[in-house]
Short mmCIF file of C-alpha atoms in Angstrom, two decimals:
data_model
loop_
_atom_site.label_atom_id
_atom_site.label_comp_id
_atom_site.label_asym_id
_atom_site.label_seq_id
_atom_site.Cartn_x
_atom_site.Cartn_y
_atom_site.Cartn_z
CA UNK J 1 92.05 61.34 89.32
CA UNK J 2 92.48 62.33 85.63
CA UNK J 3 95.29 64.30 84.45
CA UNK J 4 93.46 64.68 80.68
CA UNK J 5 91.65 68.23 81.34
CA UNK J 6 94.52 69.54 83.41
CA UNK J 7 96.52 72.62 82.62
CA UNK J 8 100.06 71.58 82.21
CA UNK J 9 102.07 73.02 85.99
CA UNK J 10 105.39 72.01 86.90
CA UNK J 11 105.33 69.64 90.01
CA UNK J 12 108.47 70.48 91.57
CA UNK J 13 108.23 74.95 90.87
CA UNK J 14 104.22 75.11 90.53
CA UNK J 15 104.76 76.72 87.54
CA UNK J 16 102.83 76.84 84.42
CA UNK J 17 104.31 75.28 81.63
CA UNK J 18 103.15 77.50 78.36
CA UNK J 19 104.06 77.97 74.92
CA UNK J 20 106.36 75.65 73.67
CA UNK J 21 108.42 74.96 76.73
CA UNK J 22 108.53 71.26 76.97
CA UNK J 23 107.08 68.87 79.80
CA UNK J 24 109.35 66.65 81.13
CA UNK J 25 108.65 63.36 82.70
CA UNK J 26 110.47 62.33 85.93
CA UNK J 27 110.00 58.66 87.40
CA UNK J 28 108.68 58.38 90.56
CA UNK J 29 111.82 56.68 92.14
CA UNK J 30 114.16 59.09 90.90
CA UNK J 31 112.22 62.19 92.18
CA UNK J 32 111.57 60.26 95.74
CA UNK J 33 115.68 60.16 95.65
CA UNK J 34 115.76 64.16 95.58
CA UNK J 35 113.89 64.34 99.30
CA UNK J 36 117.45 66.05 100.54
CA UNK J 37 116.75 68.40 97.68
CA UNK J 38 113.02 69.45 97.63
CA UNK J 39 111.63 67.57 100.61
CA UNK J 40 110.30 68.93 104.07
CA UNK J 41 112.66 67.57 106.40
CA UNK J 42 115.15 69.27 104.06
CA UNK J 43 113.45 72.72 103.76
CA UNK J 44 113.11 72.82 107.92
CA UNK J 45 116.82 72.26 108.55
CA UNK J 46 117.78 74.74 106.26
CA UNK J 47 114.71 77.56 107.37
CA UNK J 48 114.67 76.35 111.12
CA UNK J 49 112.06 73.74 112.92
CA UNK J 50 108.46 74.85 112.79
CA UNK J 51 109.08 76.96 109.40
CA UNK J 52 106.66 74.09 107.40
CA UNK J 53 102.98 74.08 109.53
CA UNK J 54 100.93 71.30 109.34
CA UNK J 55 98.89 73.39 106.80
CA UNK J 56 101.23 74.32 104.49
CA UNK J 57 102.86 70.61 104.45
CA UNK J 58 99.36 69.25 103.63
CA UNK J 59 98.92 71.93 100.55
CA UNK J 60 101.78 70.83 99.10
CA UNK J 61 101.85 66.92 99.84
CA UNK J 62 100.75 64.65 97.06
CA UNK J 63 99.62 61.06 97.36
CA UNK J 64 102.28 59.26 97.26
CA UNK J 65 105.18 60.77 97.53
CA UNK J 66 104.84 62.20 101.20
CA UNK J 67 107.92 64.03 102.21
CA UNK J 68 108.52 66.17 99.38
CA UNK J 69 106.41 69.61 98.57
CA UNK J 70 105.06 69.45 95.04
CA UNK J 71 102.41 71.24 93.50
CA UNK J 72 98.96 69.45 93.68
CA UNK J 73 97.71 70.92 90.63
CA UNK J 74 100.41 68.85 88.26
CA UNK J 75 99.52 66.00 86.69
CA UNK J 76 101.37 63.04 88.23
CA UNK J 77 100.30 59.21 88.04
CA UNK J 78 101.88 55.93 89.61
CA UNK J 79 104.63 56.03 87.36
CA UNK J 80 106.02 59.24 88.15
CA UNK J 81 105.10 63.23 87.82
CA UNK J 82 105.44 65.97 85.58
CA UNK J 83 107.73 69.28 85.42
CA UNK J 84 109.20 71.94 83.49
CA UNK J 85 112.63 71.46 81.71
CA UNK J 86 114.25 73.82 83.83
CA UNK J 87 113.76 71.89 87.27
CA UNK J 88 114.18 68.52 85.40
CA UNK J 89 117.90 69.94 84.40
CA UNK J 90 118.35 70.95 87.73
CA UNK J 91 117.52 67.97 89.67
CA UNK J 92 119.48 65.60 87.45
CA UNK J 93 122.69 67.54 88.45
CA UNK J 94 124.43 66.62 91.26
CA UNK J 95 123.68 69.70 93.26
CA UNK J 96 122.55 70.07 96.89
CA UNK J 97 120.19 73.26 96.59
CA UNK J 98 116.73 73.01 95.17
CA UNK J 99 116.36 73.91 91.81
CA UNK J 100 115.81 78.15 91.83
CA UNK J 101 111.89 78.32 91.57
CA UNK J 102 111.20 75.55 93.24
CA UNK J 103 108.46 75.09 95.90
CA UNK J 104 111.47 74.12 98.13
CA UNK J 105 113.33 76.82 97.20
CA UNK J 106 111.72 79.39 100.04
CA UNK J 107 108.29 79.35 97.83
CA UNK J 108 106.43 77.18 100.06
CA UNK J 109 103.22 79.91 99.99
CA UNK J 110 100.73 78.34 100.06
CA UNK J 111 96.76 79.75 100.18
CA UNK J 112 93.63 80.20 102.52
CA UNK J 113 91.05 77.35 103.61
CA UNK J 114 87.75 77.80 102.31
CA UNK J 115 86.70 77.85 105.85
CA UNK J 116 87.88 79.04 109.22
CA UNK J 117 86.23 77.94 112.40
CA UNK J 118 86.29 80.62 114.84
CA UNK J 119 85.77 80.60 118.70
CA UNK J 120 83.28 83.30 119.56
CA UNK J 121 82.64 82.63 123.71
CA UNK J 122 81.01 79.10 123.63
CA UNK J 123 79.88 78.99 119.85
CA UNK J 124 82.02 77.99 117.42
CA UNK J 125 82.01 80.69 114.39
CA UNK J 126 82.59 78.86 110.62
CA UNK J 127 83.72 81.37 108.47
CA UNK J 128 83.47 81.28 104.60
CA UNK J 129 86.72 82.79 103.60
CA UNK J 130 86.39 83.23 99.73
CA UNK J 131 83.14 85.52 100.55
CA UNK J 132 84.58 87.51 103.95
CA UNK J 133 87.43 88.70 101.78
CA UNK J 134 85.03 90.11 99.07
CA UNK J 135 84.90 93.31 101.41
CA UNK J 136 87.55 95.88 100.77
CA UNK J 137 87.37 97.72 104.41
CA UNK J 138 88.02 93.66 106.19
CA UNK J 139 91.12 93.52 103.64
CA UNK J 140 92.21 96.77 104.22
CA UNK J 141 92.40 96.35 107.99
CA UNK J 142 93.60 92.83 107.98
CA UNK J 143 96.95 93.78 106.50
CA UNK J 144 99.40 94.35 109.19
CA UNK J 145 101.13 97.01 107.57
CA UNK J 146 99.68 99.93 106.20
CA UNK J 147 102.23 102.32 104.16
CA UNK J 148 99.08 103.56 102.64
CA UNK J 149 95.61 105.42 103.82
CA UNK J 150 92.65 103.95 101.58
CA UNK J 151 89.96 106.25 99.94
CA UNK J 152 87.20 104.09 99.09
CA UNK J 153 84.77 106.49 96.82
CA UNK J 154 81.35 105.36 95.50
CA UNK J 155 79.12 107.15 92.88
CA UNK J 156 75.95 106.68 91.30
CA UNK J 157 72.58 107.95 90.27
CA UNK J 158 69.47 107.92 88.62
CA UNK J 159 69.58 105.28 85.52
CA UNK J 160 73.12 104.07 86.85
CA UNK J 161 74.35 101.54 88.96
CA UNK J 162 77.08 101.63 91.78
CA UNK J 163 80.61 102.52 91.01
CA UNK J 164 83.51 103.95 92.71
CA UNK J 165 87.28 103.20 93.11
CA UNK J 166 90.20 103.18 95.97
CA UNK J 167 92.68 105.61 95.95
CA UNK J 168 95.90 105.40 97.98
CA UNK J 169 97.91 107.92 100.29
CA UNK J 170 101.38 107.78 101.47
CA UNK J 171 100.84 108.07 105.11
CA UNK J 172 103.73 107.91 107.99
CA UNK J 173 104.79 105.19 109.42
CA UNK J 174 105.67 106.51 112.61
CA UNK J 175 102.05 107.45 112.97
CA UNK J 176 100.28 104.70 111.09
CA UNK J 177 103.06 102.34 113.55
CA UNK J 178 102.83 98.02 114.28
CA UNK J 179 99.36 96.39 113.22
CA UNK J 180 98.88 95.56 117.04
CA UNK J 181 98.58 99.33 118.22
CA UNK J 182 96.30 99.77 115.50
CA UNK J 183 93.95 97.06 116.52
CA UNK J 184 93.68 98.20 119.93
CA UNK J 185 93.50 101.79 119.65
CA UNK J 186 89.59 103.22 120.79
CA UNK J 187 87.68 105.26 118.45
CA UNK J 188 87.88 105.78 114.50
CA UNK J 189 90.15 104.57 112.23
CA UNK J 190 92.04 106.91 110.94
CA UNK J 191 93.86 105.42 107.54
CA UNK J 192 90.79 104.08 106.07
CA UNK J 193 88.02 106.37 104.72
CA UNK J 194 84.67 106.02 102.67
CA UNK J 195 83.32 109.06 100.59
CA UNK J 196 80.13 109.09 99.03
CA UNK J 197 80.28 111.81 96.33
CA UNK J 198 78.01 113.40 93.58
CA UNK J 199 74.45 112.76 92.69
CA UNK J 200 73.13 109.34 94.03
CA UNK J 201 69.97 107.98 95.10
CA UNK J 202 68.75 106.94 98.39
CA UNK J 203 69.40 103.07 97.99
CA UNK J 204 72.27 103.44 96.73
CA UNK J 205 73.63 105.52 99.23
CA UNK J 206 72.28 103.25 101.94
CA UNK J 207 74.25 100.34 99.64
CA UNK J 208 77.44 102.14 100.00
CA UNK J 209 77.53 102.70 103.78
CA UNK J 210 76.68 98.79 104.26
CA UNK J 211 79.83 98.50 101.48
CA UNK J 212 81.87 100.28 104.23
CA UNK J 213 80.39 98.06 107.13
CA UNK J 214 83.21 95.89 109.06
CA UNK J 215 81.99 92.63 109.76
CA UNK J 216 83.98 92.04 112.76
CA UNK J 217 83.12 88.62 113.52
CA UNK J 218 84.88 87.60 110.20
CA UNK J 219 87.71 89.74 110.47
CA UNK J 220 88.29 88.41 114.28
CA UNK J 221 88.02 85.11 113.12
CA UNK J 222 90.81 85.71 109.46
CA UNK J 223 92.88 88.09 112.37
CA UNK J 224 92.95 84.87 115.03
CA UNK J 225 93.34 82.11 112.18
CA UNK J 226 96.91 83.92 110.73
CA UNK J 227 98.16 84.92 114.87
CA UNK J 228 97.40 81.37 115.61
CA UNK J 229 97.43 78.69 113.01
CA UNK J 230 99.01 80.19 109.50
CA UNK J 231 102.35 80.73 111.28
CA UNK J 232 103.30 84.01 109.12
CA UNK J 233 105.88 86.16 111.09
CA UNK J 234 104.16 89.49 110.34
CA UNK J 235 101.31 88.31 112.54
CA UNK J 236 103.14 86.64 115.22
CA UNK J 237 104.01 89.21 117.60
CA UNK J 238 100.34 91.06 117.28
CA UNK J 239 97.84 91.16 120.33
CA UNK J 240 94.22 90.01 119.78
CA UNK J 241 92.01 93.30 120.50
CA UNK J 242 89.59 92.75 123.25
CA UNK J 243 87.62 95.23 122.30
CA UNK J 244 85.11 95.84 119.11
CA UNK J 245 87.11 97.22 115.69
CA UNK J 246 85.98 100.76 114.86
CA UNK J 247 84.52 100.74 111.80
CA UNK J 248 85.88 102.93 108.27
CA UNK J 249 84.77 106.75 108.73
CA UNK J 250 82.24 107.04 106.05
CA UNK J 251 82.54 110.75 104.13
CA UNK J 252 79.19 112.18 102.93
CA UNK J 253 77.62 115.55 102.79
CA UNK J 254 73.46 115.76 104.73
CA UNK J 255 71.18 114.79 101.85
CA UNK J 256 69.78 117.91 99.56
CA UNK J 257 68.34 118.36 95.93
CA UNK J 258 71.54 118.56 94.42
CA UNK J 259 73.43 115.12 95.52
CA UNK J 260 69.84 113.19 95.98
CA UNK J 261 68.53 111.63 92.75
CA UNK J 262 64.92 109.62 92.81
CA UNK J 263 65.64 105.79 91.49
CA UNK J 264 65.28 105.15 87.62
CA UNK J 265 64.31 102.09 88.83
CA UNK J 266 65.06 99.07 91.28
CA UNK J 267 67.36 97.19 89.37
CA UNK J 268 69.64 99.42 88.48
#
């Protein structure tokens, strides 16, 4: 793997390294040494056993040097990796906490697969993550808490393509209450809306309500795959709804001269 095109990033923080901050070399042998430091066995006794899934470990594991979590997008090579002068300083010292941004440091984040297989009754469900989260509605209902009601509005017409823009709430939290209830409760949502307002035509009306469709499949699948495999807290405790998700309430006035325009043309 070539390290010639790659932007410079910290190995030990994940940081990048910009502007005339320097990039340090570190030899492989001395970081290896600093596994009580910024390695996994050391970030699980100090967070508690089963803090460091199998996922996360593997997102932050680099060929070679198993047993420490480094960023995979610094350049390393057989001789050692690369970081930023403030976790080289830090490691040389003879401290016994990771060095403040690193990855070890509590900042073991990591990100989503590309794909999520999904058990749907006998079929297995694969799931194409980057394109399921494209939807504002799945996004809005996936997050377990919800200090916020979401507005989605859309507007167009003749001549003009589709716009629109989310606006936020404060709601109560004693009413809007734990993701769980949500997810079970019958009937319409009631912290998530879609308005279609002023002049717009036909298609583009029809393209906002399908804008405002929940694909519950993929949300079932994202909803199962953080409960069951991504081992964040905020998930743990939730119960998997047995029942279909009610979809956003869409917002629109009945179709009349005055908020129906005739298409300028198709692709627009």
């Amino acid at each position: 793997e070539s390290n010639k095109f790659k932007v410079p990033v910290c190995a030990v923080c994940d940081r990048l390294i910009i502007g005339t901050a320097k990039y340090c070399f570190i030899a492989k042998e001395d970081i290896k040494s600093k596994a009580d430091r910024i390695g996994c066995a050391s970030y699980e006794s100090f967070y508690g056993d089963g803090s460091l899934p199998d996922l996360l470990k593997k997102q932050y594991e680099v060929k070679g040097y198993e047993g420490l979590l480094l960023s995979q997008r610094a350049r390393k090579d057989d001789k050692g990796v690369y970081a930023c002068e403030s976790c080289k300083i830090s490691l040389n010292r003879d401290y016994e906490a990771p060095p403040k941004y690193a990855i070890a440091n509590g900042f073991v984040i990591g990100h989503l697969p590309d794909e999520i297989e999904y058990e749907k009754g006998d079929a297995i469900v694969t799931v194409d993550v980057p394109e399921a989260l494209t939807s504002d509605v799945l996004c809005a209902i996936l997050s377990p808490k919800r200090p916020f009601a979401f507005c989605i509005s859309y507007f167009g017409g003749a001549h003009k393509s589709v716009r629109g823009h989310v606006t936020f709430f404060e709601t109560d939290l004693s009413h809007v209450g734990e993701a769980a209830s949500l997810f079970n409760r019958p009937g319409a949502n009631p912290h998530i809306y879609c308005v279609l307002c002023g002049r717009m035509t036909k298609d583009q009306k029809e393209l906002a309500r399908k804008k405002a469709a929940l694909d519950t499949e993929k949300l079932m699948a994202l909803l199962t795959w953080y409960k069951e495999k991504s081992g964040h807290p905020a998930y743990a405790n939730i119960v998997l709804p047995t029942t279909e998700f009610a979809a956003p309430t869409v917002i629109e006035d009945p179709e009349n001269e005055h908020n129906t325009d005739k298409s300028g043309g198709d692709k627009v």
